[in-house]
Coordinates of C-alpha atoms and ligand atoms in Angstrom, one line a residue:
M1 CA 0.0 0.0 0.0
V2 CA 3.0 2.2 -0.4
S3 CA 1.7 3.9 -3.5
S4 CA -1.7 4.8 -1.9
S5 CA 0.0 6.3 1.2
L6 CA 2.3 8.2 -1.1
S7 CA -0.6 9.6 -3.1
L8 CA -2.3 10.5 0.1
L9 CA 0.8 12.3 1.2
A10 CA 0.9 14.1 -2.2
G11 CA -2.7 15.0 -1.7
L12 CA -2.0 16.5 1.7
V13 CA 1.0 18.5 0.3
A14 CA -1.2 19.8 -2.5
V15 CA -3.8 20.9 0.0
A16 CA -1.2 22.5 2.3
S17 CA 0.1 24.7 -0.5
A18 CA -3.3 25.4 -2.2
K19 CA -3.3 29.0 -3.6
V20 CA -6.3 30.9 -2.4
C21 CA -6.7 34.4 -3.9
V22 CA -9.3 37.1 -3.8
N23 CA -9.5 40.2 -6.0
F24 CA -11.1 43.3 -4.6
T25 CA -11.1 47.1 -4.7
Q26 CA -9.6 48.8 -1.7
P27 CA -10.2 52.5 -1.3
V28 CA -7.4 54.8 0.0
T29 CA -7.8 58.4 1.0
I30 CA -4.5 60.1 0.5
S31 CA -2.7 63.4 0.0
S32 CA 0.7 64.4 -1.3
R33 CA 2.8 67.3 -2.3
N34 CA 3.1 66.8 -6.1
A35 CA 5.2 68.6 -8.6
V36 CA 3.5 71.0 -11.0
F37 CA 4.9 70.5 -14.5
D38 CA 3.1 73.3 -16.3
N39 CA 6.2 74.1 -18.4
F40 CA 5.5 71.0 -20.4
A41 CA 2.6 69.9 -22.5
V42 CA 0.7 66.6 -22.0
P43 CA 1.5 64.5 -25.1
L44 CA -1.9 64.4 -26.8
T45 CA -1.3 63.6 -30.5
P46 CA 0.0 60.3 -31.9
T47 CA 3.4 61.9 -32.5
D48 CA 3.8 63.9 -29.2
P49 CA 5.3 60.9 -27.5
A50 CA 8.4 61.2 -29.7
T51 CA 8.8 64.8 -28.4
L52 CA 8.4 63.6 -24.9
A53 CA 11.2 61.0 -25.4
L54 CA 13.4 63.7 -26.9
N55 CA 12.7 65.9 -23.9
L56 CA 13.6 63.1 -21.5
T57 CA 16.8 62.1 -23.2
R58 CA 18.4 65.4 -24.2
Q59 CA 22.0 65.4 -23.0
G60 CA 23.0 68.0 -20.4
Q61 CA 19.3 68.7 -19.5
N62 CA 17.2 67.8 -16.6
A63 CA 13.7 67.3 -18.0
T64 CA 12.1 67.4 -14.6
A65 CA 13.7 70.7 -13.7
N66 CA 12.7 72.1 -17.1
A67 CA 9.1 71.1 -16.7
L68 CA 8.7 72.2 -13.0
T69 CA 6.9 75.4 -12.1
G70 CA 6.1 74.7 -8.5
Y71 CA 4.4 72.3 -6.1
A72 CA 0.7 71.6 -5.2
T73 CA -1.1 69.4 -2.7
I74 CA -3.2 66.7 -4.4
S75 CA -5.8 64.9 -2.3
G76 CA -8.4 62.3 -3.0
T77 CA -10.0 59.0 -2.4
Y78 CA -8.9 56.4 -5.0
N79 CA -9.8 52.8 -5.7
M80 CA -6.9 50.4 -5.7
S81 CA -7.3 47.0 -7.4
V82 CA -5.8 44.3 -5.2
Q83 CA -5.0 40.6 -5.5
Y84 CA -4.6 39.1 -2.0
C85 CA -3.5 35.5 -1.6
T86 CA -2.9 33.1 1.3
P87 CA -1.4 29.6 1.1
N88 CA -4.6 27.8 2.2
G89 CA -7.2 30.4 2.8
Q90 CA -5.9 31.2 6.3
K91 CA -4.1 34.4 7.1
G92 CA -0.5 34.1 8.4
N93 CA 1.7 36.5 10.3
A94 CA 3.6 38.0 7.4
V95 CA 2.5 39.5 4.2
Q96 CA 4.6 40.5 1.2
V97 CA 3.4 43.7 -0.5
L98 CA 4.3 43.6 -4.2
T99 CA 4.6 46.8 -6.2
H100 CA 5.0 46.4 -10.0
G101 CA 7.0 48.6 -12.3
I102 CA 6.4 50.4 -15.6
G103 CA 4.9 48.4 -18.4
F104 CA 3.0 45.9 -16.2
D105 CA 0.3 45.6 -13.6
K106 CA -0.1 43.4 -10.6
T107 CA 0.0 40.3 -12.8
Y108 CA 3.8 40.8 -13.2
W109 CA 4.0 38.9 -9.9
D110 CA 1.6 36.1 -11.0
L111 CA 2.0 35.5 -14.7
A112 CA -0.6 33.0 -15.9
Y113 CA 1.7 31.9 -18.7
H114 CA 2.4 28.1 -18.8
N115 CA 0.0 27.4 -16.0
Y116 CA 1.6 29.9 -13.6
N117 CA 5.0 28.3 -13.9
Y118 CA 6.6 31.7 -13.6
S119 CA 4.5 33.0 -10.7
Y120 CA 6.3 34.8 -7.9
V121 CA 3.1 34.7 -5.9
D122 CA 3.0 30.9 -6.1
Y123 CA 6.5 30.6 -4.8
A124 CA 6.0 33.0 -1.9
L125 CA 2.9 31.1 -0.9
S126 CA 4.8 27.8 -1.1
Q127 CA 7.1 29.3 1.6
G128 CA 4.2 30.1 3.8
Y129 CA 3.9 33.9 3.1
D130 CA 0.7 35.7 2.2
T131 CA 0.9 38.1 -0.7
F132 CA -0.7 41.4 -1.5
S133 CA -0.2 42.7 -5.0
Y134 CA -2.0 45.7 -6.5
D135 CA -2.2 47.8 -9.6
R136 CA -0.3 51.0 -8.9
L137 CA -2.4 54.1 -8.6
G138 CA -3.2 55.3 -12.1
I139 CA -2.7 51.9 -13.7
G140 CA -4.8 48.9 -14.7
N141 CA -8.0 48.5 -12.7
S142 CA -6.9 51.0 -10.0
S143 CA -8.2 54.6 -10.5
H144 CA -6.7 56.4 -13.4
G145 CA -6.0 60.1 -13.2
E146 CA -4.7 63.2 -14.9
P147 CA -1.3 62.1 -16.4
R148 CA 0.9 65.1 -15.8
N149 CA 0.3 66.7 -12.4
E150 CA -1.8 64.0 -10.6
I151 CA -0.4 60.5 -11.3
Q152 CA 3.1 61.0 -10.1
S153 CA 5.4 58.9 -7.9
F154 CA 4.7 61.1 -4.8
L155 CA 1.0 60.3 -4.8
E156 CA 1.6 56.6 -5.6
V157 CA 3.9 56.3 -2.6
Q158 CA 1.1 57.7 -0.4
A159 CA -1.2 55.0 -1.8
L160 CA 1.4 52.3 -1.0
A161 CA 1.7 53.7 2.6
A162 CA -2.1 53.8 3.1
L163 CA -2.4 50.2 1.8
T164 CA 0.4 49.1 4.2
R165 CA -1.2 50.9 7.2
Q166 CA -4.5 49.2 6.4
L167 CA -2.8 45.8 6.4
R168 CA -1.2 46.5 9.7
N169 CA -4.3 47.9 11.4
G170 CA -6.6 45.3 9.9
T171 CA -8.8 47.6 7.9
T172 CA -8.0 46.0 4.6
T173 CA -11.2 44.4 3.1
G174 CA -11.7 40.9 4.7
L175 CA -9.2 41.3 7.5
N176 CA -11.9 42.4 10.0
G177 CA -9.4 44.1 12.4
N178 CA -7.0 41.2 12.3
G179 CA -3.9 43.0 11.0
Y180 CA -0.4 41.9 10.1
S181 CA 2.5 42.4 12.5
K182 CA 5.1 41.7 9.8
V183 CA 5.1 43.4 6.3
V184 CA 7.8 42.9 3.7
H185 CA 7.9 45.3 0.8
I186 CA 9.1 44.1 -2.6
G187 CA 9.2 46.2 -5.7
H188 CA 10.2 45.9 -9.3
S189 CA 11.9 48.9 -11.1
F190 CA 9.6 51.9 -10.6
G191 CA 7.9 49.8 -7.9
S192 CA 11.3 49.5 -6.2
A193 CA 11.8 53.3 -6.5
Q194 CA 8.4 53.7 -4.7
T195 CA 9.4 51.1 -2.1
Y196 CA 12.7 53.0 -1.5
A197 CA 10.7 56.2 -1.0
L198 CA 8.2 54.5 1.3
V199 CA 10.8 53.0 3.6
N200 CA 12.6 56.4 3.7
L201 CA 9.4 58.4 4.6
Y202 CA 7.9 55.7 6.9
P203 CA 10.7 53.4 8.1
E204 CA 8.4 51.9 10.7
L205 CA 6.0 50.5 8.1
S206 CA 8.4 47.9 6.7
D207 CA 10.1 44.9 8.3
A208 CA 12.3 44.1 5.3
A209 CA 12.6 45.6 1.8
I210 CA 13.6 43.9 -1.5
L211 CA 14.3 46.2 -4.5
T212 CA 14.3 44.2 -7.7
G213 CA 15.4 45.5 -11.1
F214 CA 17.0 48.5 -9.3
S215 CA 20.1 50.6 -8.6
M216 CA 20.6 54.3 -7.8
N217 CA 22.6 54.9 -11.0
A218 CA 20.6 57.2 -13.2
S219 CA 23.0 57.1 -16.2
F220 CA 20.9 54.7 -18.2
V221 CA 17.3 55.8 -17.8
G222 CA 17.6 57.5 -21.2
L223 CA 18.0 54.1 -22.8
F224 CA 14.7 53.2 -21.2
A225 CA 12.9 56.4 -22.3
A226 CA 14.2 56.0 -25.8
G227 CA 13.8 52.2 -26.0
N228 CA 10.1 52.3 -25.4
D229 CA 9.5 54.1 -28.7
F230 CA 6.5 55.6 -26.8
Q231 CA 3.1 55.6 -28.4
Q232 CA -0.3 56.9 -27.2
A233 CA -1.6 53.9 -25.2
N234 CA -5.2 54.3 -26.2
L235 CA -4.2 54.2 -29.9
N236 CA -1.6 51.5 -29.7
Q237 CA -4.1 48.8 -28.4
P238 CA -7.5 50.6 -28.8
F239 CA -9.7 47.7 -27.9
R240 CA -7.9 47.0 -24.6
L241 CA -6.3 50.3 -23.6
G242 CA -8.6 52.7 -25.3
N243 CA -12.4 52.6 -25.5
A244 CA -12.9 50.9 -28.9
S245 CA -15.6 48.3 -28.5
L246 CA -15.8 44.8 -29.9
G247 CA -18.8 45.8 -32.1
M248 CA -16.7 48.4 -33.9
Q249 CA -16.0 47.9 -37.5
V250 CA -12.4 48.1 -38.7
E251 CA -13.2 51.4 -40.5
E252 CA -14.6 52.8 -37.3
V253 CA -11.4 51.8 -35.4
L254 CA -9.3 53.5 -38.0
N255 CA -11.5 56.6 -37.7
Y256 CA -11.2 56.3 -33.9
A257 CA -7.4 56.6 -34.4
N258 CA -7.9 59.4 -36.9
A259 CA -10.4 61.2 -34.7
S260 CA -7.7 62.4 -32.3
M261 CA -6.0 64.6 -34.9
N262 CA -4.7 64.8 -38.3
K263 CA -3.7 62.7 -41.3
D264 CA -0.4 61.7 -39.8
V265 CA -2.2 59.3 -37.6
L266 CA -2.9 56.8 -40.3
R267 CA 0.7 56.8 -41.3
K268 CA 1.7 56.4 -37.7
F269 CA -1.0 53.9 -36.8
H270 CA 0.4 50.4 -37.4
L271 CA -2.0 47.6 -38.1
S272 CA 0.4 45.2 -36.5
D273 CA 0.1 47.1 -33.2
L274 CA -3.6 47.1 -33.6
F275 CA -3.8 43.3 -33.9
Q276 CA -1.3 42.5 -31.2
Q277 CA -3.9 42.9 -28.5
P278 CA -6.4 40.4 -27.3
I279 CA -9.9 41.5 -28.5
P280 CA -11.8 41.7 -25.2
T281 CA -14.9 39.7 -25.0
T282 CA -16.3 40.4 -21.6
S283 CA -13.9 42.6 -19.8
K284 CA -14.3 46.4 -20.1
P285 CA -11.6 48.3 -22.0
L286 CA -9.3 50.2 -19.7
N287 CA -10.1 53.5 -21.4
Y288 CA -6.9 55.4 -20.6
P289 CA -7.1 59.2 -21.4
S290 CA -4.6 60.5 -24.0
G291 CA -1.3 61.3 -22.4
Y292 CA -0.7 57.8 -21.0
V293 CA 2.1 56.4 -23.2
I294 CA 3.3 52.9 -23.8
N295 CA 6.0 50.8 -25.4
R296 CA 5.5 50.5 -29.2
D297 CA 5.6 46.7 -29.6
V298 CA 7.1 43.3 -28.5
N299 CA 10.6 44.3 -29.8
A300 CA 10.6 47.2 -27.4
L301 CA 9.4 45.0 -24.6
I302 CA 12.3 42.6 -25.2
Y303 CA 14.8 45.4 -25.4
L304 CA 13.6 46.9 -22.1
F305 CA 13.0 43.8 -20.0
L306 CA 14.5 40.6 -21.3
F307 CA 17.8 38.9 -21.9
P308 CA 17.8 37.0 -25.2
K309 CA 18.1 33.2 -25.2
F310 CA 17.0 33.1 -21.5
F311 CA 13.3 33.5 -22.1
D312 CA 10.5 31.9 -24.0
L313 CA 9.5 34.1 -26.9
G314 CA 5.9 33.2 -26.1
I315 CA 6.1 34.9 -22.8
A316 CA 7.3 38.1 -24.4
Y317 CA 4.1 38.1 -26.6
Y318 CA 2.1 37.3 -23.5
G319 CA 3.6 40.3 -21.8
E320 CA 2.9 42.5 -24.8
S321 CA -0.8 41.4 -24.9
G322 CA -1.2 42.6 -21.2
K323 CA 1.2 45.5 -21.2
Q324 CA 0.4 48.7 -19.3
P325 CA 1.3 52.4 -19.9
V326 CA 3.0 55.1 -17.9
T327 CA 2.3 58.8 -17.4
P328 CA 4.6 61.7 -18.1
G329 CA 4.1 62.7 -14.5
E330 CA 5.6 59.3 -13.5
L331 CA 8.5 59.6 -15.9
L332 CA 9.4 63.0 -14.6
T333 CA 9.3 61.9 -10.9
L334 CA 10.7 58.4 -11.0
G335 CA 14.2 59.7 -10.2
S336 CA 13.0 61.9 -7.4
L337 CA 14.6 59.9 -4.6
T338 CA 16.6 61.2 -1.6
M339 CA 20.2 60.1 -1.8
T340 CA 20.2 59.2 1.9
N341 CA 17.6 56.7 3.1
N342 CA 16.3 56.7 6.7
Y343 CA 15.4 53.0 6.7
K344 CA 16.7 50.9 9.6
G345 CA 15.6 47.5 8.5
P346 CA 17.3 44.9 6.2
V347 CA 17.6 45.7 2.4
L348 CA 18.2 43.4 -0.5
V349 CA 18.8 44.8 -4.0
F350 CA 18.2 42.0 -6.5
T351 CA 19.0 42.9 -10.1
G352 CA 19.5 40.9 -13.3
D353 CA 23.1 41.0 -14.5
H354 CA 21.9 42.3 -17.9
D355 CA 19.5 44.9 -16.6
L356 CA 19.1 47.7 -19.1
P357 CA 17.6 50.8 -17.3
Y358 CA 19.5 50.4 -14.0
C359 CA 22.8 48.9 -15.3
G360 CA 23.0 49.8 -18.9
G361 CA 23.0 46.1 -19.8
D362 CA 25.9 45.1 -17.6
C363 CA 25.7 45.3 -13.8
V364 CA 29.3 44.4 -13.1
A365 CA 31.0 46.8 -15.5
T366 CA 31.7 49.5 -12.8
G367 CA 35.1 50.6 -13.8
T368 CA 35.8 50.9 -10.0
S369 CA 36.4 48.6 -7.1
S370 CA 32.7 48.3 -6.5
P371 CA 31.6 44.8 -7.4
S372 CA 28.4 45.9 -9.2
I373 CA 26.3 48.9 -9.9
P374 CA 23.5 47.6 -7.5
A375 CA 26.2 47.1 -4.8
A376 CA 26.8 50.8 -4.7
V377 CA 23.2 51.3 -3.3
S378 CA 24.7 50.3 0.1
K379 CA 25.9 53.9 0.5
N380 CA 22.3 55.2 0.2
F381 CA 21.3 53.1 3.2
P382 CA 23.7 54.2 6.0
N383 CA 21.4 52.9 8.8
A384 CA 20.0 49.7 7.3
S385 CA 20.4 46.8 9.7
S386 CA 21.9 44.8 6.8
F387 CA 22.4 45.3 3.1
E388 CA 23.0 42.9 0.3
A389 CA 23.1 43.2 -3.5
Y390 CA 22.4 40.1 -5.4
I391 CA 23.1 39.9 -9.2
Q392 CA 20.9 37.3 -10.8
P393 CA 22.7 35.6 -13.7
N394 CA 21.5 35.5 -17.3
T395 CA 18.6 37.9 -16.6
G396 CA 17.4 41.3 -18.0
H397 CA 15.3 43.9 -16.2
G398 CA 12.1 41.8 -15.9
L399 CA 13.1 38.9 -13.6
T400 CA 9.7 37.1 -13.7
F401 CA 9.8 36.6 -17.5
H402 CA 13.0 34.5 -17.5
Y403 CA 13.3 30.7 -17.5
N404 CA 15.3 30.8 -14.3
A405 CA 12.9 33.1 -12.4
T406 CA 12.0 30.6 -9.7
A407 CA 15.6 30.1 -8.7
G408 CA 15.7 33.9 -8.1
Y409 CA 12.5 33.7 -6.0
K410 CA 14.2 31.2 -3.8
V411 CA 17.1 33.6 -3.2
M412 CA 14.6 36.3 -2.3
N413 CA 12.5 34.2 0.1
D414 CA 15.6 32.6 1.7
W415 CA 16.8 36.1 2.3
I416 CA 13.5 37.2 3.9
K417 CA 13.5 34.1 6.2
S418 CA 17.1 34.8 7.3
H419 CA 16.3 38.4 8.1
G420 CA 13.8 38.1 10.8
V421 CA 10.5 37.6 9.0
S422 CA 9.2 34.1 9.2
A423 CA 6.0 33.1 7.5
Ligands
LIG1 C1 -8.1 38.0 -10.2 O1 -7.5 38.9 -11.1 C2 -6.6 38.2 -11.9 C3 -5.9 39.3 -12.8 O2 -5.3 40.1 -11.9 C4 -7.3 37.2 -12.8 O3 -6.3 36.5 -13.6 C5 -7.9 36.2 -11.8 O4 -8.7 35.2 -12.6 C6 -8.8 36.9 -10.9 N1 -9.3 35.9 -9.9 C7 -10.5 35.8 -9.5 C8 -10.8 34.8 -8.4 O5 -11.4 36.5 -9.9
LIG2 C1 9.1 69.2 -24.6 O1 9.8 70.3 -24.0 C2 9.4 71.6 -24.5 C3 10.5 72.6 -24.0 O2 10.7 72.4 -22.6 C4 8.0 71.9 -23.9 O3 7.6 73.1 -24.3 C5 7.1 70.8 -24.5 O4 5.8 71.0 -23.9 C6 7.6 69.4 -24.1 N1 6.7 68.5 -24.8 C7 6.6 67.2 -24.4 C8 5.5 66.4 -25.1 O5 7.3 66.7 -23.6
LIG3 C1 16.5 67.3 -11.8 O1 15.6 68.3 -11.2 C2 14.8 67.8 -10.2 C3 13.8 69.0 -9.9 O2 14.5 70.1 -9.7 C4 15.7 67.5 -9.0 O3 14.9 67.0 -7.9 C5 16.6 66.4 -9.4 O4 17.5 66.1 -8.4 C6 17.4 66.8 -10.6 N1 18.2 65.6 -11.1 C7 19.5 65.7 -11.3 C8 20.1 64.4 -11.8 O5 20.1 66.7 -11.1
LIG4 C1 -14.6 53.1 -6.6 O1 -15.4 52.0 -7.0 C2 -16.8 52.1 -6.6 C3 -17.5 50.8 -7.0 O2 -16.7 49.7 -6.8 C4 -17.4 53.3 -7.2 O3 -18.7 53.4 -6.8 C5 -16.6 54.5 -6.9 O4 -17.1 55.6 -7.6 C6 -15.2 54.4 -7.3 N1 -14.4 55.5 -6.8 C7 -13.5 56.1 -7.5 C8 -12.8 57.2 -6.9 O5 -13.2 55.8 -8.7
LIG5 C1 8.1 25.0 -15.6 O1 9.5 25.4 -15.4 C2 10.4 24.4 -15.2 C3 11.8 25.0 -14.9 O2 11.6 26.0 -13.9 C4 10.5 23.6 -16.5 O3 11.3 22.5 -16.3 C5 9.1 23.1 -16.9 O4 9.2 22.4 -18.1 C6 8.1 24.3 -16.9 N1 6.8 23.8 -17.2 C7 6.0 24.4 -18.0 C8 4.6 23.8 -18.2 O5 6.3 25.4 -18.6
LIG6 C1 -6.1 52.2 9.6 O1 -5.2 52.8 8.6 C2 -5.9 53.6 7.6 C3 -4.8 54.1 6.6 O2 -3.9 54.9 7.3 C4 -6.6 54.7 8.3 O3 -7.3 55.5 7.3 C5 -7.6 54.2 9.3 O4 -8.2 55.2 10.0 C6 -6.9 53.3 10.3 N1 -7.9 52.6 11.1 C7 -7.7 52.3 12.4 C8 -8.8 51.6 13.0 O5 -6.7 52.5 12.9
LIG7 C1 -9.2 44.1 -14.6 O1 -10.6 43.9 -14.5 C2 -11.1 43.1 -15.6 C3 -12.6 43.0 -15.4 O2 -13.2 44.3 -15.6 C4 -10.5 41.7 -15.5 O3 -10.9 41.0 -16.6 C5 -9.0 41.9 -15.5 O4 -8.4 40.6 -15.3 C6 -8.5 42.8 -14.4 N1 -7.1 43.0 -14.5 C7 -6.3 43.1 -13.5 C8 -4.9 43.2 -13.7 O5 -6.8 43.2 -12.4
LIG8 C1 -12.8 57.4 -26.2 O1 -11.4 57.8 -26.1 C2 -11.1 58.9 -26.9 C3 -9.6 59.1 -26.8 O2 -9.2 59.4 -25.4 C4 -11.9 60.1 -26.3 O3 -11.6 61.2 -27.1 C5 -13.4 59.8 -26.3 O4 -14.1 60.8 -25.7 C6 -13.6 58.5 -25.6 N1 -15.0 58.2 -25.7 C7 -15.7 57.7 -24.7 C8 -17.1 57.4 -25.0 O5 -15.2 57.6 -23.6
LIG9 C1 21.3 57.2 11.2 O1 21.3 56.9 12.6 C2 21.9 57.9 13.4 C3 22.0 57.5 14.8 O2 20.7 57.1 15.2 C4 21.2 59.2 13.2 O3 21.8 60.3 13.9 C5 21.1 59.6 11.7 O4 20.3 60.7 11.5 C6 20.6 58.5 10.9 N1 20.7 58.8 9.5 C7 19.7 58.5 8.7 C8 19.9 58.9 7.2 O5 18.6 58.0 9.0
LIG10 C1 27.0 54.6 -13.1 O1 27.6 53.5 -13.7 C2 28.5 53.8 -14.7 C3 29.0 52.4 -15.2 O2 29.5 51.6 -14.2 C4 29.7 54.6 -14.0 O3 30.6 54.9 -15.0 C5 29.1 55.8 -13.4 O4 30.1 56.5 -12.7 C6 28.0 55.5 -12.4 N1 27.4 56.7 -11.9 C7 27.2 56.9 -10.7 C8 26.6 58.2 -10.3 O5 27.6 56.2 -9.8
LIG11 C1 19.5 30.5 -11.8 O1 19.4 31.3 -10.7 C2 20.2 30.8 -9.6 C3 19.9 31.8 -8.4 O2 20.4 33.0 -8.7 C4 21.7 30.7 -9.9 O3 22.4 30.2 -8.8 C5 21.8 29.9 -11.1 O4 23.2 29.9 -11.6 C6 21.0 30.4 -12.3 N1 21.1 29.5 -13.4 C7 21.3 30.0 -14.7 C8 21.4 28.9 -15.7 O5 21.5 31.1 -14.9

């Protein structure tokens, strides 16, 4: 009866690690001191995104300083779209709060591709942690907003802080007052920049921080700004990101593109882009306003996020079919980080060795005695209880899309366990 007891055991193991997730909308009431970028036009036409990229990449210029006319307080109640998961439907002691970067939404951490084989969420659950991933303010199913002076890093960090306080005091939907005593913050790219800002402003909110796809070296952000070949999001995939409906005829869709402006649009409007989106059947189009910009196509996505030969081409197309935009307000504030961080907890910077935006495609080419570009982040955290930089081999900027992603998740979760946050 060895085989039946083995299969019973297998059944118990499967039950013990069952993934139980709920999706919900969590309101946050927040306020922040935002930048006013009135010296700078919201890119509204199909060709304005090229002007934006030129503005962001001109040598010797600081586009943020050029655009800035002052500061203003922005306040509001916003809806945040959340996916909350536990290993077996029972809340544990520790939750990992996952903040995605530019180009993606919360599904970056839980890619459905190949039956969730690449899912970070699945791995964290298998280690006993709960996960809380969300669409950043302005993106996906979270509230959208005005793309220049409203949806900026400053306001998004306040949203992350509010979500964290709710998790701690138990006011998150479904927690019924039973809050978490341990919260780990994990970001990717712009999500890491926001995590960095969070733990600087509110060090007490975080028990450990992992910054993936990150460094503090701003030398290469221009490659990112140019490499996107930015397009208007609502024209690039009008069915999913605009408001074109399934019932629309092809001619109407072309008119939709044309409606925004002039004849240039039809020349600029590539049919290949149009058909590289899933045609929504039931879900509502995201209906982004003009001014939200997005990477042109799958080649841009590969350039920005992936390291050739170490990913499945199918997952690149999968990412392209679910891609998400960025606002000019975000692009102008993503580098607005204090050089000295007040955080006192443990910090892991985890970056692919071929990361483009934060390492220029080679994290160990430092030209100095520093072992890597991410290792230099240690000087930004003078008071961290511990600091480690881990360089993940054969990996570009988007860890979760690479064949070897799960081995990276193990490094991250082993680090969490060995730094005082057990599941
Ligand atoms: C929750 O949302 C994700 C996308 O973020 C989707 O793939 C999943 O099916 C949803 N789950 C439920 C239970 O609705
Ligand atoms: C580009 O910069 C110029 C000069 O600062 C500004 O007037 C213009 O509004 C900017 N346009 C975009 C789309 O960034
Ligand atoms: C660019 O200007 C902004 C706003 O003045 C400032 O916060 C930032 O530090 C500047 N960046 C650099 C690299 O000088
Ligand atoms: C948030 O969502 C609720 C319904 O789920 C809706 O009634 C409300 O208007 C939304 N609020 C915002 C700020 O979008
Ligand atoms: C899942 O990933 C592992 C390696 O991590 C690989 O061996 C396996 O073939 C993958 N399965 C699927 C269905 O993609
Ligand atoms: C919990 O935290 C949220 C976000 O800061 C706050 O709005 C709410 O008042 C707090 N509730 C309690 C009971 O502390
Ligand atoms: C957003 O909501 C739609 C339903 O309106 C759903 O189909 C989709 O999976 C959601 N996406 C995310 C990332 O939550
Ligand atoms: C659809 O989107 C376009 C481009 O943003 C906008 O001009 C138009 O008003 C939108 N229509 C509806 C019904 O929302
Ligand atoms: C680091 O800690 C020292 C001693 O508590 C304190 O004086 C200093 O202000 C802290 N620095 C930062 C950046 O938090
Ligand atoms: C950024 O990295 C490059 C390449 O290693 C190096 O030459 C440059 O000095 C670094 N910049 C900063 C501010 O550390
Ligand atoms: C996969 O990642 C692990 C953890 O970083 C590393 O030890 C291993 O060398 C990687 N394998 C490949 C083939 O890159």
